[in-house]
Coordinates of C-alpha atoms and ligand atoms in Angstrom, one line a residue:
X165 CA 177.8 19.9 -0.1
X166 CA 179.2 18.3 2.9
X167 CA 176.4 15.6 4.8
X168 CA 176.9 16.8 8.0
X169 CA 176.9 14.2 10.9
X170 CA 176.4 15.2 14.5
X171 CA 180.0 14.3 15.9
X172 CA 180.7 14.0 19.7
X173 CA 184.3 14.0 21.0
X174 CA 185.5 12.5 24.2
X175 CA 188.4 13.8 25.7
X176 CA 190.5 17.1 24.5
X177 CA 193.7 15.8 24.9
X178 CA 196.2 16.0 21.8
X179 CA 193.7 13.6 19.4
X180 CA 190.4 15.1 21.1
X181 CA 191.3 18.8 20.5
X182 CA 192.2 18.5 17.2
X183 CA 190.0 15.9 15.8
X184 CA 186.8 17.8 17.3
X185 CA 188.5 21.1 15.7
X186 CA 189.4 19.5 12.3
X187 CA 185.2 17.9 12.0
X188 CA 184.3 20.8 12.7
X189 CA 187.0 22.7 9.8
X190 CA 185.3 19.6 7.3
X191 CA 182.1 21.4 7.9
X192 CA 180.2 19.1 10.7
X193 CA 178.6 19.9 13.9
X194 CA 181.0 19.0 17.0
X195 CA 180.4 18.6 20.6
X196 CA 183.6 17.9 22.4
X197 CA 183.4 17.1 26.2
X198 CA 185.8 16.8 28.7
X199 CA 185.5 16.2 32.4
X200 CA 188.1 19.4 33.4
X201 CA 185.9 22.0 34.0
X202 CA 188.9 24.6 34.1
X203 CA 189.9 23.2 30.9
X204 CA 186.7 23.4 29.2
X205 CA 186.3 26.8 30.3
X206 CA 189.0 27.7 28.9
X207 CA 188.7 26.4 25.4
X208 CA 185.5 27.9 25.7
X209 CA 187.4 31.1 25.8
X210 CA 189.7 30.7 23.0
X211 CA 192.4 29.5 25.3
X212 CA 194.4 26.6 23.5
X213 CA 196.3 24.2 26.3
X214 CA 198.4 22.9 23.3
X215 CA 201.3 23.8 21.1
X216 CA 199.8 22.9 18.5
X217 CA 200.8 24.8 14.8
X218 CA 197.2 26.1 12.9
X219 CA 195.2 25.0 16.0
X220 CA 194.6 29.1 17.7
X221 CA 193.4 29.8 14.1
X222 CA 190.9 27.2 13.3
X223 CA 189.9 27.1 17.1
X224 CA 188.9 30.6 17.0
X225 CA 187.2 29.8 13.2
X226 CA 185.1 27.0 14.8
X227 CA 184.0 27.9 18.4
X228 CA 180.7 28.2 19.0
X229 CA 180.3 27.7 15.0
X230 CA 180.8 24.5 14.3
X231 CA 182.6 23.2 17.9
X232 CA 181.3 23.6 21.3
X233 CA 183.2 22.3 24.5
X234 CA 181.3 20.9 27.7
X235 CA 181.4 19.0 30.4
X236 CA 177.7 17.5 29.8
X237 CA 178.7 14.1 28.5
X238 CA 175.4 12.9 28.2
X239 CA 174.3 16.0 26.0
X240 CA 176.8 15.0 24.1
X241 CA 175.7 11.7 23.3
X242 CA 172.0 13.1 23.1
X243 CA 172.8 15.0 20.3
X244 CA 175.0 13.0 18.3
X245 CA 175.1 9.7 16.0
X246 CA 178.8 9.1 16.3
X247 CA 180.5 9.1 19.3
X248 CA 184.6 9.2 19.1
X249 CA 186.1 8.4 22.2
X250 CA 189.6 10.1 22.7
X251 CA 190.3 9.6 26.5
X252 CA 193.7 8.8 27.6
X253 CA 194.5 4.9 27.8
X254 CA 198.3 5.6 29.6
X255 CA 200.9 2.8 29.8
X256 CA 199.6 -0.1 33.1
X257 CA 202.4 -1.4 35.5
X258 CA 202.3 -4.5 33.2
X259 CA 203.0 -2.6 29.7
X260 CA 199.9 -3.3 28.7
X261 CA 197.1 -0.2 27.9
X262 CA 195.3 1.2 31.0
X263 CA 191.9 1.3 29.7
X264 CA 189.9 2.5 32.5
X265 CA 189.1 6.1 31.5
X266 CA 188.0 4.2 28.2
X267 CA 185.5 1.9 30.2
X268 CA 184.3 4.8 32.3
X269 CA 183.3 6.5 29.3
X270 CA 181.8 4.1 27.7
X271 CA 179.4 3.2 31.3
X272 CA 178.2 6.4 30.8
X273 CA 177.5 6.7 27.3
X274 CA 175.2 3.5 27.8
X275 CA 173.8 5.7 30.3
X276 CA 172.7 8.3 28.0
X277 CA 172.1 6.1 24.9
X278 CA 168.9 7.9 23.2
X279 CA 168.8 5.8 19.7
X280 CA 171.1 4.4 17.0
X281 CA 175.0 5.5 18.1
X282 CA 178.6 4.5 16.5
X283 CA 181.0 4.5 19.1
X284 CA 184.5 5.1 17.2
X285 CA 187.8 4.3 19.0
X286 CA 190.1 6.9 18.5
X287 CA 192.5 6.7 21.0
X288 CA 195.3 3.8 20.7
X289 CA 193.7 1.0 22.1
X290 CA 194.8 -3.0 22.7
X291 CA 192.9 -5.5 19.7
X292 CA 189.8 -6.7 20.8
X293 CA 188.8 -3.5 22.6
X294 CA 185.7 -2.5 20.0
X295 CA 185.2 -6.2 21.7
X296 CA 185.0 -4.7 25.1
X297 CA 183.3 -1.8 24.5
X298 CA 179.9 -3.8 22.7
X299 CA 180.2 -6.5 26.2
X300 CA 180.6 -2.9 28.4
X301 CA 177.3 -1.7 26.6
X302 CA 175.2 -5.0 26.8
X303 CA 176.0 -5.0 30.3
X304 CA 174.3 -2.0 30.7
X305 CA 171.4 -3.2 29.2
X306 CA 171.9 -1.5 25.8
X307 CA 170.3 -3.6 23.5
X308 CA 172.2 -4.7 19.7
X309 CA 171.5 -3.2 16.7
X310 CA 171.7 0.3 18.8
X311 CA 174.5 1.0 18.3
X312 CA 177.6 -0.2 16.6
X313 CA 181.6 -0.4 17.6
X314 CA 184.1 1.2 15.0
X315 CA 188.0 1.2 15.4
X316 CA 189.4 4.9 13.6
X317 CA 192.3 4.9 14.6
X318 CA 194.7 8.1 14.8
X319 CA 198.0 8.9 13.0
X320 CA 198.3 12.4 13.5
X321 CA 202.0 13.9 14.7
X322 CA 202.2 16.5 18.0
X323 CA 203.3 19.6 16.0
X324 CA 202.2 18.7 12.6
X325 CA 198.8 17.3 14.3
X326 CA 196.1 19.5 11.9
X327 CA 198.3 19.1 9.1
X328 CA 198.3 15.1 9.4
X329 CA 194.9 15.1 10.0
X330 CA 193.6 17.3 7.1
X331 CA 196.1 16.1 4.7
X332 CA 196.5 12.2 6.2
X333 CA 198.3 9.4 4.6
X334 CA 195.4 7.2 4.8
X335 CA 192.0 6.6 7.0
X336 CA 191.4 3.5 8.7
X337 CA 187.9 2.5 9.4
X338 CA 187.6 -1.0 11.2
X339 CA 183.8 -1.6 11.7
X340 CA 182.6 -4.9 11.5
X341 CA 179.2 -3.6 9.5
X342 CA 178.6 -1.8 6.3
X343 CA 176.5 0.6 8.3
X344 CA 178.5 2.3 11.1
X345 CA 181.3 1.7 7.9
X346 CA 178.8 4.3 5.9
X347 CA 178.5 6.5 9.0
X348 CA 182.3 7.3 9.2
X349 CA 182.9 7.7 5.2
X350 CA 179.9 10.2 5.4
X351 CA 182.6 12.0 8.4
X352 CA 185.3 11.4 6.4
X353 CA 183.9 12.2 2.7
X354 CA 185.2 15.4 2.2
X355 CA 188.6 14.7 2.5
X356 CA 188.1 11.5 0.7
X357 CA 185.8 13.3 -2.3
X358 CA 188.5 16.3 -2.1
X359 CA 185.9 18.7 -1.4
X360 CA 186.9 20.2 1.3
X361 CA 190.2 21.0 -0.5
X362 CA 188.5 22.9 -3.4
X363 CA 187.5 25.5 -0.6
X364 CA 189.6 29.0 -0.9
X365 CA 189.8 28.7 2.8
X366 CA 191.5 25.2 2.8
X367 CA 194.3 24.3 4.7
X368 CA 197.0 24.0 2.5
X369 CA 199.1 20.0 2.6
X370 CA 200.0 17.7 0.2
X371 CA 196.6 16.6 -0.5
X372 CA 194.4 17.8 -3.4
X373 CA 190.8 17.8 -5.0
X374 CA 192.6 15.7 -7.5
X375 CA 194.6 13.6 -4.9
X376 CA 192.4 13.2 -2.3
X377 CA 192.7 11.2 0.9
X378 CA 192.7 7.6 0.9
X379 CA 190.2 5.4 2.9
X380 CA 190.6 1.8 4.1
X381 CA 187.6 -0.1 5.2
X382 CA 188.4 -3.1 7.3
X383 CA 187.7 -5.2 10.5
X384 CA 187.9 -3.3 14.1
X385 CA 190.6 -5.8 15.4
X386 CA 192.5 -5.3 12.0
X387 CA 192.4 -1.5 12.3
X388 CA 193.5 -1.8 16.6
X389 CA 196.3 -3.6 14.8
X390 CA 197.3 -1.2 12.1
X391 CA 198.0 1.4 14.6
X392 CA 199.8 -0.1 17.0
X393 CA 201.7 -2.1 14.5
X394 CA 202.8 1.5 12.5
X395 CA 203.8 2.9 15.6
X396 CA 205.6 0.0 16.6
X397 CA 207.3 -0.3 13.2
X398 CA 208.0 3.1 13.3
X399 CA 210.2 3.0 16.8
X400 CA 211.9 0.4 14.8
X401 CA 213.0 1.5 12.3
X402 CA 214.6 4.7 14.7
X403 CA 216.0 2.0 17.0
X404 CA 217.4 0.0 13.9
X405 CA 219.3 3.2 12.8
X406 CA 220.5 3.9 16.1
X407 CA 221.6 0.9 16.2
X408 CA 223.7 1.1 12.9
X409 CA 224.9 4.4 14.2
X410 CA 226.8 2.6 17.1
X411 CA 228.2 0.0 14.6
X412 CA 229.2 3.5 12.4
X413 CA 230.4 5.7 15.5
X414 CA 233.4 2.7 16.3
X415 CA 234.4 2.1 12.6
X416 CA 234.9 6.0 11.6
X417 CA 231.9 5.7 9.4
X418 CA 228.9 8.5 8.8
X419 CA 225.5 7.6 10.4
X420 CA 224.2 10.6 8.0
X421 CA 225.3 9.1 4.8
X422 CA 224.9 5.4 6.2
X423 CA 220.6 6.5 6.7
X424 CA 221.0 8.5 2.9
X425 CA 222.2 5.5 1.0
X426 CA 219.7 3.3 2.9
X427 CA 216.8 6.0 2.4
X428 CA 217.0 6.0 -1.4
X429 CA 215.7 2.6 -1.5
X430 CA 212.2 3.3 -2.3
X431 CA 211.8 0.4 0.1
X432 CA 213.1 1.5 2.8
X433 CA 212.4 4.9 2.7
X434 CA 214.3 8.0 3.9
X435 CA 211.8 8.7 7.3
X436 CA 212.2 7.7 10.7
X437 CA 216.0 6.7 9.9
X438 CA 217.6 9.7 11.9
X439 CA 220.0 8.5 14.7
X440 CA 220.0 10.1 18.1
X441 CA 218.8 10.0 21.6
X442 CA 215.9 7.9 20.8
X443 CA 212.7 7.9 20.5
X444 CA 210.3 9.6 23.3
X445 CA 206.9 11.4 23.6
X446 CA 203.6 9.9 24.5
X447 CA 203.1 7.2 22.1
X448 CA 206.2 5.3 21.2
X449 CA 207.1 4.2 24.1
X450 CA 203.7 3.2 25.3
X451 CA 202.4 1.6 22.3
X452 CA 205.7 -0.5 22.1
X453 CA 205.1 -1.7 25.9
X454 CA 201.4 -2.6 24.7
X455 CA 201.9 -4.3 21.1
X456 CA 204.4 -6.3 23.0
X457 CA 201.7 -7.4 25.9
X458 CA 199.3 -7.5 23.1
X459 CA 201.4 -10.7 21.3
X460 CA 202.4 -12.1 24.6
X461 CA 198.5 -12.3 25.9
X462 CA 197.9 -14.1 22.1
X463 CA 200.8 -16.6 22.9
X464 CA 202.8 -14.6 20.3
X465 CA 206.5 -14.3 21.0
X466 CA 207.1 -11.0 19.9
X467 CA 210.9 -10.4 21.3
X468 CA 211.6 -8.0 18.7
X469 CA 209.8 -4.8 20.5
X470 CA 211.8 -6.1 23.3
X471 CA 214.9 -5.4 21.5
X472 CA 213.6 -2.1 20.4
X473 CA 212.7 -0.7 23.8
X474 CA 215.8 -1.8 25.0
X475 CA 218.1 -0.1 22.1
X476 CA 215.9 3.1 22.4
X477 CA 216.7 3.0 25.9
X478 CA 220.3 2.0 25.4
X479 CA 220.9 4.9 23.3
X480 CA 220.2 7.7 26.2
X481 CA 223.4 5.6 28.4
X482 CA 225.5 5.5 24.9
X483 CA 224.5 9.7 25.4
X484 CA 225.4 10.6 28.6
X485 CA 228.7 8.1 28.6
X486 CA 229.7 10.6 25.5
X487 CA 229.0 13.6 27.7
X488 CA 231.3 12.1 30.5
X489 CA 233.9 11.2 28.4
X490 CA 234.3 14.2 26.6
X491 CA 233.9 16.6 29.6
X492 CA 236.2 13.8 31.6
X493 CA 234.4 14.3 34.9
X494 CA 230.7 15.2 35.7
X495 CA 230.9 16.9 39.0
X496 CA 230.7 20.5 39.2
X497 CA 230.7 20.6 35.6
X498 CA 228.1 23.8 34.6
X499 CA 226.3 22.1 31.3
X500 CA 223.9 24.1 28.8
X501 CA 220.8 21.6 27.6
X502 CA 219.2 23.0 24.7
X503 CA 215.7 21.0 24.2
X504 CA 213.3 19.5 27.2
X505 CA 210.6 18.3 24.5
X506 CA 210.4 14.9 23.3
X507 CA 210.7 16.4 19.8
X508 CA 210.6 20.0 18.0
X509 CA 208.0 22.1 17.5
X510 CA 206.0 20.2 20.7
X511 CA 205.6 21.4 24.3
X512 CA 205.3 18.2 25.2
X513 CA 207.8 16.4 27.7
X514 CA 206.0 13.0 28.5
X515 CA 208.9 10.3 28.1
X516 CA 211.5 12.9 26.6
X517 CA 214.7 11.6 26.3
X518 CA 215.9 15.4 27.0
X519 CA 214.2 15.4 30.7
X520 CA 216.1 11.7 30.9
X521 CA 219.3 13.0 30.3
X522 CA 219.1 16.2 32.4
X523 CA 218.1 14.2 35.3
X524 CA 221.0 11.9 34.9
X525 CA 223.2 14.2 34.2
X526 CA 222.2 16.5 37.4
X527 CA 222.3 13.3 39.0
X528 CA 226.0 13.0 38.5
X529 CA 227.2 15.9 39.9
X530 CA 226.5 18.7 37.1
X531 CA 224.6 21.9 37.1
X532 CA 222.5 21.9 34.0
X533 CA 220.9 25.5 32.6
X534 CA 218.4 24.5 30.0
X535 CA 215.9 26.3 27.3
X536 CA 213.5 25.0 25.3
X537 CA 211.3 27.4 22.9
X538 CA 207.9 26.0 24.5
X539 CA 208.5 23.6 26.7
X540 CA 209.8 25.2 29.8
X541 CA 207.0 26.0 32.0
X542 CA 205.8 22.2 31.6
X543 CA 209.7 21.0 32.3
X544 CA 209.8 23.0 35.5
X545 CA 207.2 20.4 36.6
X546 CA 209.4 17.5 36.6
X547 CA 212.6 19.5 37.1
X548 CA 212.2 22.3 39.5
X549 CA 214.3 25.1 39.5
X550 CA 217.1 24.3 42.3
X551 CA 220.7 24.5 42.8
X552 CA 221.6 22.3 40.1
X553 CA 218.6 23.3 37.8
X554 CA 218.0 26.3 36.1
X555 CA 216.6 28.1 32.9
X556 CA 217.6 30.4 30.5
X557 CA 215.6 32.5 28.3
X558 CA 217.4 31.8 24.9
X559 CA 220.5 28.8 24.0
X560 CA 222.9 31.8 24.5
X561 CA 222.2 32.6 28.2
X562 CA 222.3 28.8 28.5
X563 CA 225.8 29.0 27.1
X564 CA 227.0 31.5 29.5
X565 CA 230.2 30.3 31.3
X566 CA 229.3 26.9 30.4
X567 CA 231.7 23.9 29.9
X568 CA 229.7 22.5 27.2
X569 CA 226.5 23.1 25.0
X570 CA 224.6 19.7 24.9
X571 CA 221.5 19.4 21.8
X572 CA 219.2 16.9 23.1
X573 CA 216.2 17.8 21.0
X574 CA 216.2 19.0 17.4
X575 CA 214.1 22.4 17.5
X576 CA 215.1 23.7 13.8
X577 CA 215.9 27.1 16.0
X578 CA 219.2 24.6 17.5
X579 CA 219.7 23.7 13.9
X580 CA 220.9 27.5 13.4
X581 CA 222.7 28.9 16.1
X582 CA 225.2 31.8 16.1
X583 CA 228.3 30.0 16.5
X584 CA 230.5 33.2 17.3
X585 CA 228.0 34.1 20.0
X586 CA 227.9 30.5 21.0
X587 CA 231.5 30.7 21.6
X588 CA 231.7 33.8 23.6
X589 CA 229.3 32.8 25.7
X590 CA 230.8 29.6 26.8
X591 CA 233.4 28.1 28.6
X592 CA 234.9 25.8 26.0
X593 CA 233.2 25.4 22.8
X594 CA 232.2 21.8 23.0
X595 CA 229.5 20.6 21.8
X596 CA 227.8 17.5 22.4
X597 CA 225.3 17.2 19.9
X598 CA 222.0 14.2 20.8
X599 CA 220.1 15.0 17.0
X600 CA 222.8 15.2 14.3
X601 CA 221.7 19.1 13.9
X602 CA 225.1 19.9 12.1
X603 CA 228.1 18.7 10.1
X604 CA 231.5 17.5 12.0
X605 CA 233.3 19.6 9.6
X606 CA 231.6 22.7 9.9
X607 CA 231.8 22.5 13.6
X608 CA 235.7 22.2 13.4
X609 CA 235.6 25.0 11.3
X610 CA 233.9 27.5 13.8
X611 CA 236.6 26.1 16.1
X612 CA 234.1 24.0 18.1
X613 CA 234.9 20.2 19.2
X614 CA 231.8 18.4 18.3
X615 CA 230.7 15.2 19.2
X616 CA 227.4 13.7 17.9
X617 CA 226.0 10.5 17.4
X618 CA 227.2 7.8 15.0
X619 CA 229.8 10.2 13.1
X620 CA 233.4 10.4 14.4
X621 CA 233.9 13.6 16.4
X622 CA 235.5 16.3 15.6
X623 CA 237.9 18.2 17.4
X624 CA 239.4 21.8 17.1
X625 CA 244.0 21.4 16.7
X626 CA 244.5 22.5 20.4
X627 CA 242.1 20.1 21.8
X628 CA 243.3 16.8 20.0
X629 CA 241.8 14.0 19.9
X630 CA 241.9 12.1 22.8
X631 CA 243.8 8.7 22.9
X632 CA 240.7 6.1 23.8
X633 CA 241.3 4.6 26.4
X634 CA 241.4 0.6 27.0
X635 CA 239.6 0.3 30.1
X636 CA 240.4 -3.6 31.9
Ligands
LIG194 C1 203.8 9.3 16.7 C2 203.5 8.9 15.3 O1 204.4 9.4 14.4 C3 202.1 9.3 14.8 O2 201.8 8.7 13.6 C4 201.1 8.7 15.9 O3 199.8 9.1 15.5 C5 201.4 9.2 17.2 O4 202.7 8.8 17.6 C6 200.4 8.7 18.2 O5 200.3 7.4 18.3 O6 199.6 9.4 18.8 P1 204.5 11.6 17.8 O7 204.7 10.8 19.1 O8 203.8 12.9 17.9 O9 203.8 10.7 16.7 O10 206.0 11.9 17.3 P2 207.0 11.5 16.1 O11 207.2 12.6 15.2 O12 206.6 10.2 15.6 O13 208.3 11.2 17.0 C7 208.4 10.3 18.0 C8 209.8 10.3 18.6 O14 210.7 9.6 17.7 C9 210.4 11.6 19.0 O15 211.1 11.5 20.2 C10 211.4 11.9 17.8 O16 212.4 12.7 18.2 C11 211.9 10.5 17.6 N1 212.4 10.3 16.2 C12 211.6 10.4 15.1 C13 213.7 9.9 16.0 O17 214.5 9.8 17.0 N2 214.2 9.7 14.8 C14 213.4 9.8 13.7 O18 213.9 9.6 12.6 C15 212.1 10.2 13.9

């Protein structure tokens, strides 16, 4: 039987929305609160403003059950013992964190501070913010021992974002007391006892009432640290490989096998080693910029997520310089883009290297038609339909009359196109392939000339390869 704790969630963003839904799934009582009236009414409906795989189900499970949505943050706080603060903390002009949404939470929870209170940090937050937080509190004349600062941080994937947080690698709970410690394994417990897995109704993952989750106890800096140092690690090891993949592309060798052989090393590990466009979304790129202000305000000379950045960024030029060359010249060229989200199985566009490419490439002269499976409506934001902008509803009407199909994002839809319809409906059958989706080989067989990214290219008998040429 599950001790149920009294959870309140601020913010229902990506780590809001789904950690207030997955409490709730793990059998507590959930209050998640958000200052968008339009969007509370609307979870309130059953409306879900993510793509989000599971979330429609367990959000129509849980509503009004177990999770209720409001604006009323200080309800919230009334009714609850820990408080998990998921507000946005985007990326300052300085790199480092923006933490104001963070502080005005927090000035109001002091506000509304009706007994003993944890105050978990769930979003991704600078070390030395649970520090913050307890001076924003005392200021407002909340007295210590009242409440108590915890560092949880978040590891959850956009697309896979209930799976990875039902089924999680690990838990990290940085409080700097046993008892706001005891107050998020009692949260935690039936993942961590497996209980909630022996349920028929379960979602099902890797994890088991035998092989339940893992929970690390630690300080709150340590735990600040451990995320932003696994992101950043992470958009390392992708800039490392994409890094290789440029040594690969100019000595005819095979990015795929080159990330294989490394990825059998149990060391090493085959994740995070595909070569591409780069990394993008909401988090990398951000928490890369902040680690790196984090060291420099600690006198630390972190140069290495400095390098990172700039390879990541690197990689989107090394991209469209492979477009130019193989389409020769940009200008009135008609290009299909298939992808606009950061990554597959997301809606999400914030910092895609897809949006990045379209705009240079629209930039230099081309008209671009693009589809994406969900992220349209949110790309016609930042890209307006125009002369040189337009959307298709599937990767063949993209293709139509087009000089070249370009893959910037690796939906596993792109990963199985009909290449006969592919070449009927364009132009030439080029592609130009950002995410490695198929083999060079095969593409030569289905007549196509295919360049991708850290392999040699391949090119159909009446194209020919083209002589490189030795610019002075
Ligand atoms: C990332 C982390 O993976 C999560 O653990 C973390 O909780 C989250 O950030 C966060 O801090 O909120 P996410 O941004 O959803 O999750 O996406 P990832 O699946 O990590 O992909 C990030 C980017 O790296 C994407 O643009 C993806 O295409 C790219 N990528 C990923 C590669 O280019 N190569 C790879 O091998 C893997």
């Amino acid at each position: 039987m599950t001790n149920q704790v009294s959870i309140c969630v601020l913010g229902s963003g990506y780590v809001g929305l789904v950690a207030a839904v997955c409490f709730a799934e793990i059998g507590h009582r959930v209050i998640c609160v958000d200052n968008n009236e339009a969007k509370v009414n609307m979870l309130n409906e059953g409306g879900v403003p993510i793509y989000e795989h599971h979330l429609p189900e367990l959000l129509g499970k849980h509503l009004n059950r177990g999770v209720e949505f409001t604006t009323n943050l200080a309800y919230g706080v009334e009714e609850c013992e820990a408080i998990f603060i998921a507000v946005g903390t985007p990326q300052g002009s300085t790199g480092s964190a923006d933490l104001s949404y963070v502080e005005a939470v927090v000035s109001e929870i002091a506000r509304a501070v009706n007994g003993y209170k944890v105050l978990v940090e769930k979003s991704t937050v600078p070390v030395y913010t649970n520090e913050w937080i307890t001076r924003c509190m005392h200021r407002h004349g909340v007295e210590p021992g009242t409440f108590d600062v915890v560092s949880n941080p978040e590891f959850l994937r956009e697309g896979t974002a209930i799976g990875d947080f039902l089924h999680p690698d690990r838990i990290v709970v940085g409080a700097n007391n046993d008892r706001a410690a005891d107050v998020l394994r009692s949260i935690y417990a039936p993942l961590t006892d497996g209980s909630y897995f022996a349920k028929s109704d379960s979602l099902p993952g890797p994890l088991s009432q035998e092989n339940p989750a893992k929970l690390l106890v630690t300080s709150a800096q340590s735990a600040e640290i451990i995320k932003h140092a696994s992101n950043a690690f992470l958009a390392l090891k992708i800039s490392f490989i994409n890094a290789v993949s440029n040594l690969a592309e100019s000595v005819d060798a095979d990015i795929e096998d080159i990330a294989a052989g490394m990825g059998l090393d149990s060391r090493i590990g085959p994740k995070f080693l595909r070569a591409g466009l780069g990394y993008g979304g909401s988090c990398f790129p951000k928490d890369v910029a902040a680690f790196y202000w984090v060291a420099q305000q600690q006198g630390v000379d972190f140069q290495l997520l400095e390098e990172v950045r700039k390879i990541n960024a690197t990689q989107q030029e090394i991209f469209f310089n492979k477009v130019r060359s193989a389409l020769w010249t940009l200008r009135g060229k008609k290009l299909a883009a298939l992808g606009l989200a950061f990554k597959g199985d997301t809606d999400d566009i914030r910092d895609s290297p897809a949006i990045d490419v379209i705009k240079k490439l629209i930039a230099a002269g081309a008209t671009v038609t693009a589809y994406d499976p969900a992220a349209i409506e949110k790309a016609k934001g930042v890209l307006p339909a125009s002369e040189s902008m337009s959307y298709a509803a599937s990767a063949y009407e993209a293709a139509e009359n087009a000089d070249a199909v370009l893959i910037l994002t690796d939906w596993a839809e792109f990963a199985e196109l009909d290449m006969v319809r592919l070449d009927q409906a364009l132009k030439f059958p080029i592609v130009i392939d950002g995410r490695n989706l198929y083999k060079p080989a095969y593409m030569r067989e289905q007549g196509f000339t295919y360049v991708s990214v850290g392999r040699p290219a391949a090119y159909t008998a009446q194209q020919g390869k083209p002589k490189r040429l030795v610019l002075s």
